[in-house]
Backbone as a ProteinNet text record, in pm:
[ID]
protein_1_A
[PRIMARY]
MPEQKLEIQMLHDRLLVELTPEEGERRSTGGIVIPATAQVAKRLAWGDVLGIGTNVRNIKVGDRVLFNPDDQLEVEIHGRGRLVMRERDVHAIASERIEHGTGLYL
[TERTIARY]
-13435.3	-13454.6	-13393.3	-13468.8	-13414.2	-13312.4	-13213.6	-13110	-13168.8	-13148.8	-13201.2	-13096.4	-13136.9	-13046.1	-13055.3	-12940.8	-12936.1	-12872.4	-12922.6	-12866.8	-12742.3	-12640.2	-12514.9	-12511.4	-12489.6	-12475.4	-12334.9	-12256.3	-12121.4	-12132.3	-12037.3	-12039.6	-11931.7	-11955.9	-11860.4	-11802.7	-11668.8	-11604.9	-11559.2	-11626.7	-11586.1	-11651	-11578.2	-11625.8	-11621.7	-11715.7	-11713.7	-11684	-11572.7	-11523.1	-11503.3	-11541.7	-11516	-11402.3	-11298.2	-11185.8	-11231.3	-11183.9	-11211	-11130.2	-11192.4	-11117.4	-11000.2	-10884.7	-10763.4	-10752.9	-10707.1	-10677.3	-10551	-10534.2	-10417.9	-10287.5	-10273.7	-10151.8	-10187	-10092	-10113.2	-10022.1	-10052.7	-9970.2	-9928.6	-9798.2	-9749.7	-9790.7	-9775	-9810	-9722.1	-9603	-9513.2	-9542.8	-9642.2	-9681.1	-9615	-9536.5	-9469.3	-9568.6	-9576.2	-9667.6	-9602.8	-9677.4	-9630	-9712.6	-9652.4	-9730	-9783.5	-9891.6	-9955.3	-9861.5	-9764.7	-9673.2	-9554	-9543.7	-9429.7	-9430.2	-9314.4	-9298.8	-9288.3	-9377.5	-9374.5	-9368.8	-9336.6	-9335.4	-9477.8	-9493	-9627.3	-9719.6	-9831	-9924	-10058.1	-10109.5	-10240.6	-10346.2	-10464.6	-10572.2	-10697.8	-10781.6	-10912.2	-11018.6	-11118.9	-11231.1	-11360.3	-11470.7	-11603	-11662.9	-11714.2	-11771.6	-11911.9	-11933.3	-12062.5	-12143.4	-12075	-12144.7	-12058.3	-12122.4	-12048.9	-12111.9	-12029.4	-12076.4	-12139.3	-12195.9	-12268.8	-12178.1	-12048.9	-11958.6	-11869.1	-11896.3	-11818.4	-11866.3	-11772.2	-11810.4	-11795.3	-11689.7	-11657.6	-11682.9	-11722.8	-11736.9	-11882	-11930.1	-12067.7	-12066.2	-12172.8	-12186.9	-12185.1	-12107	-12094.2	-11967.5	-11900.4	-11773.2	-11665.7	-11564	-11444.6	-11337.3	-11268.1	-11166.5	-11031.8	-10925.6	-10787.8	-10728.6	-10670.4	-10620.7	-10512.4	-10445.3	-10344.7	-10413.4	-10429.7	-10504.2	-10431.2	-10301.2	-10225.9	-10256.4	-10307.5	-10333.7	-10477.8	-10559.3	-10701.6	-10739.6	-10855.6	-10908.7	-11003.3	-10995.3	-11079.8	-11187.9	-11307.3	-11420.1	-11489.9	-11546.2	-11619.4	-11768.7	-11839.7	-11984.4	-12044.1	-12131.7	-12194.6	-12090.2	-11981.1	-11878.7	-11786.1	-11794.3	-11707.4	-11628.8	-11501.5	-11414.9	-11442.8	-11454.5	-11472.7	-11368.7	-11342.4	-11247.5	-11320.4	-11276	-11327.9	-11213.5	-11239.5	-11134.2	-11194.1	-11107.2	-11149.3	-11144.5	-11225.6	-11227	-11088.8	-11016.3	-10885.6	-10780.6	-10806.9	-10712.4	-10728.6	-10825.7	-10849.8	-10761.2	-10691	-10600.5	-10668.7	-10769.4	-10838	-10976.4	-11065.2	-11201.5	-11225.9	-11284.8	-11329.2	-11480.8	-11547.7	-11693.2	-11743.9	-11874	-11934.7	-11970.7	-11946.7	-11976	-11879.3	-11929.3	-11844.6	-11796.6	-11670.1	-11604.9	-11466.1	-11387.3	-11250.5	-11171.8	-11092.3	-11015.8	-10885.5	-10827.2	-10697.7	-10710.4	-10827.7	-10844.3	-10813.8	-10780.5	-10754.2	-10879	-10895.8	-11014	-10972.4	-11053.1	-11027.6	-11079
-2531.5	-2652.5	-2631	-2648.2	-2627.3	-2735.6	-2695.7	-2790.3	-2888.1	-3017.9	-3120.7	-3155.1	-3160	-3196.5	-3346.5	-3412.7	-3556.6	-3589.5	-3692.2	-3736.8	-3820.2	-3802.7	-3876.7	-3989.7	-4112.1	-4228.8	-4284.3	-4285.6	-4341	-4493.5	-4554.9	-4698.9	-4768.6	-4893.8	-4983.9	-4924.6	-4909.8	-4861.1	-4716.3	-4640.7	-4501.9	-4404	-4294.9	-4185	-4057	-3967.2	-3832.6	-3739.6	-3665.9	-3587.3	-3442.3	-3351.7	-3208.7	-3171	-3109.9	-3067.4	-2965.1	-2981.1	-2882.8	-2758.8	-2641.3	-2519.7	-2497.3	-2474.6	-2448.6	-2301.1	-2269.3	-2130	-2095.4	-1969.6	-1928.6	-1956.9	-1906.7	-1933.7	-2011.1	-2092.5	-2172.7	-2122.1	-2162	-2126.2	-2255.3	-2269.7	-2389	-2384.1	-2497.2	-2499.9	-2406.5	-2374.9	-2281.2	-2136.1	-2111.2	-1975.1	-1918.3	-1997.7	-1950.6	-1951.3	-1840.5	-1830.4	-1896.4	-1988.2	-2058.4	-2007.1	-1931.1	-1876	-1986	-1953.8	-2050.1	-2092.9	-2009.2	-2040.3	-2122.9	-2154.3	-2230.9	-2370.9	-2418.4	-2552.2	-2652	-2746.4	-2847.9	-2984.7	-3084.6	-3221.6	-3259.4	-3378.1	-3421.7	-3403.9	-3338.5	-3306.5	-3373.5	-3445.8	-3505.6	-3398.1	-3421.1	-3321.8	-3385.4	-3300.1	-3342.2	-3303.9	-3387.7	-3358.6	-3412.8	-3358.3	-3401	-3495.6	-3608.5	-3709	-3665.2	-3652.2	-3610.5	-3727.5	-3836.4	-3952	-4075.9	-4193.1	-4318.9	-4422.5	-4517	-4627.1	-4737.1	-4835.4	-4942.5	-5037	-5045.2	-5137.2	-5069.4	-4945.4	-4877.4	-4928.1	-4971.9	-5036.4	-4948.2	-4865.6	-4797.4	-4647.8	-4592.1	-4447.1	-4414.3	-4307.6	-4262.8	-4121.4	-4082.7	-3946	-3852.2	-3746	-3650.1	-3668.3	-3783.5	-3804.3	-3714.2	-3682.4	-3614.3	-3720.7	-3721.4	-3822.8	-3757.4	-3828.2	-3783.7	-3865.6	-3798.4	-3867.8	-3784.1	-3844	-3774.2	-3717.4	-3583.8	-3526.6	-3540.7	-3563.4	-3575.9	-3705	-3805	-3935.6	-3954.1	-3847.4	-3861.3	-3797.9	-3835	-3779.6	-3665.4	-3557.6	-3441.8	-3432.8	-3391.2	-3372.5	-3243.1	-3173.9	-3050.6	-3078.4	-3043.9	-3061.3	-2928.7	-2872.6	-2742.7	-2634.3	-2639	-2535.6	-2548.6	-2657.2	-2676.2	-2804.6	-2799.5	-2916.3	-3018.3	-3142.2	-3253.3	-3358.9	-3448.9	-3557.2	-3690.7	-3783.6	-3920.1	-4010.5	-4096.5	-4186	-4317.3	-4413.8	-4543.1	-4537.9	-4620.1	-4624.1	-4660.6	-4746.9	-4790.2	-4679.5	-4567.2	-4455.1	-4361	-4386.6	-4303.2	-4351.6	-4257	-4290.6	-4285.8	-4198.3	-4185	-4125.8	-4147.5	-4094.9	-4015.8	-3897.5	-3820.4	-3812.6	-3871.1	-3870.9	-3865.4	-3851.8	-3847	-3986.1	-4088.3	-4224.6	-4263	-4328.3	-4367.2	-4509.7	-4523.8	-4652.9	-4640.8	-4743.4	-4732.9	-4641	-4552.6	-4455.8	-4423.6	-4312	-4273.7	-4190.9	-4136.1	-4046.5	-3902.7	-3876.5	-3741.4	-3685.9	-3555.2	-3491.3	-3377.2	-3347.6	-3233.5	-3107.9
-19722	-19644.3	-19505.6	-19395.9	-19262.2	-19226.2	-19144.8	-19103.2	-19002.5	-19027.1	-18938.6	-18833.5	-18706	-18597.3	-18575.4	-18577	-18558.6	-18424.3	-18359.5	-18232.8	-18260.5	-18178.8	-18194.6	-18093.2	-18139.4	-18052.2	-18071.7	-17965.8	-17973.7	-17983	-18050.9	-18071.1	-17989.2	-17958.2	-17894.1	-17765.5	-17757.7	-17635	-17649.7	-17734.2	-17760.6	-17663.7	-17637.5	-17553.7	-17634.2	-17609.6	-17665	-17548	-17557.1	-17444.6	-17486	-17397.1	-17415.8	-17322.1	-17377.6	-17294.7	-17192.1	-17069.5	-16965.9	-16998.5	-16999.1	-17034.4	-16939.9	-16998.7	-16920.8	-16891	-16773.1	-16745.9	-16823.2	-16860.2	-16937.3	-16866.5	-16745.8	-16671.2	-16546.4	-16501.8	-16381.9	-16271.3	-16151	-16036.9	-15967.4	-15942.8	-15874.1	-15728.3	-15658.9	-15516.7	-15435.9	-15485.4	-15418.6	-15451.8	-15540.1	-15573.4	-15697.9	-15768.3	-15889.9	-16005.1	-16078.7	-16192.9	-16313.9	-16376.9	-16496.5	-16613.1	-16707.1	-16818.9	-16910.1	-16980.4	-17070.4	-17181.7	-17216.7	-17326	-17280.9	-17152	-17100.6	-17160	-17197.7	-17253.7	-17139	-17132.9	-17028.1	-17093.1	-17011.8	-17062	-17101.3	-17158.8	-17195.9	-17077.1	-17100.3	-16992.7	-17021	-16922.8	-16934.6	-16914.7	-16965	-16958.4	-16899.8	-16839.7	-16789.6	-16891.5	-16903.7	-16991.3	-16933.6	-16980.2	-16936.1	-17039.5	-16995.2	-17084.2	-17124.9	-17256.8	-17311.5	-17365.2	-17403.1	-17458.4	-17445.9	-17435.2	-17424	-17516.9	-17559.1	-17642.2	-17558.6	-17625.8	-17558	-17479.6	-17512.3	-17444	-17340.9	-17306	-17202.5	-17067.3	-16981.1	-16856.8	-16732.2	-16724.5	-16599.1	-16599.1	-16709.7	-16722.1	-16753.9	-16692.5	-16715.4	-16773.4	-16842.5	-16892.6	-16772	-16781	-16672.4	-16590.4	-16603	-16533.2	-16592.7	-16513.2	-16565.1	-16579.1	-16692.3	-16718.5	-16746.3	-16709.7	-16730.6	-16844.5	-16944.4	-17063.1	-17129.1	-17227.6	-17307.5	-17431.5	-17440.6	-17553.4	-17687.1	-17684.7	-17809.3	-17883.8	-17814.6	-17875.3	-17920.9	-17918.7	-17947	-18080.9	-18130.2	-18254.1	-18221.6	-18297.4	-18271.7	-18378.9	-18334.9	-18425.5	-18385.7	-18483.5	-18455	-18462.5	-18354	-18347	-18303.8	-18386.5	-18359	-18332.7	-18407.4	-18397.6	-18278.8	-18202.7	-18086.6	-18102.7	-18066.2	-18077.2	-17967.5	-18005.3	-17911.6	-17944	-17850.3	-17870.8	-17867.2	-17951.5	-17952.8	-17910	-17811.6	-17762.6	-17717.7	-17693.3	-17640	-17487.3	-17424.8	-17278.2	-17223.4	-17291.6	-17241.6	-17242.8	-17313.4	-17316.9	-17197.9	-17112	-16994.5	-16880.4	-16815.5	-16704.9	-16569	-16553.1	-16424.2	-16447.2	-16349.3	-16353.9	-16225.8	-16239.2	-16123.1	-16131	-16031.6	-16031.9	-15889.6	-15873.9	-15742	-15690.8	-15771	-15726.5	-15615	-15513.8	-15401.4	-15424.5	-15450.3	-15470.5	-15410.9	-15422.9	-15374.1	-15466.6	-15409.2	-15487.2	-15419.1	-15453	-15398.2	-15271.3	-15244.3	-15130.9	-15166.1	-15294.7	-15341.9	-15406.7	-15399.6	-15457.3	-15548.4	-15649.5	-15737.7	-15673.7
[MASK]
++++++++++++++++++++++++++++++++++++++++++++++++++++++++++++++++++++++++++++++++++++++++++++++++++++++++++

């Protein structure tokens, strides 16, 4: 029996997010190399929005969102890890939409 592919529809205020791949080591603005194994305080992460529920108001598919990955639920789809979260758990949005913002760019 062939495997049937089903479409995923997020419900309510849920988002389906793929973590943006992190580089192994980072470099500070002063040029200091920070290894991937360095212990840092809680660090927020960026992710790409793959799907949104019907009650999501401010986020669109394709936006990059800033969130705490430790507080989210993980699911595996087609062998890749994805995160499921509520819209209210997002701290910031990076998108090409022109609205009022901070004046900072990624």
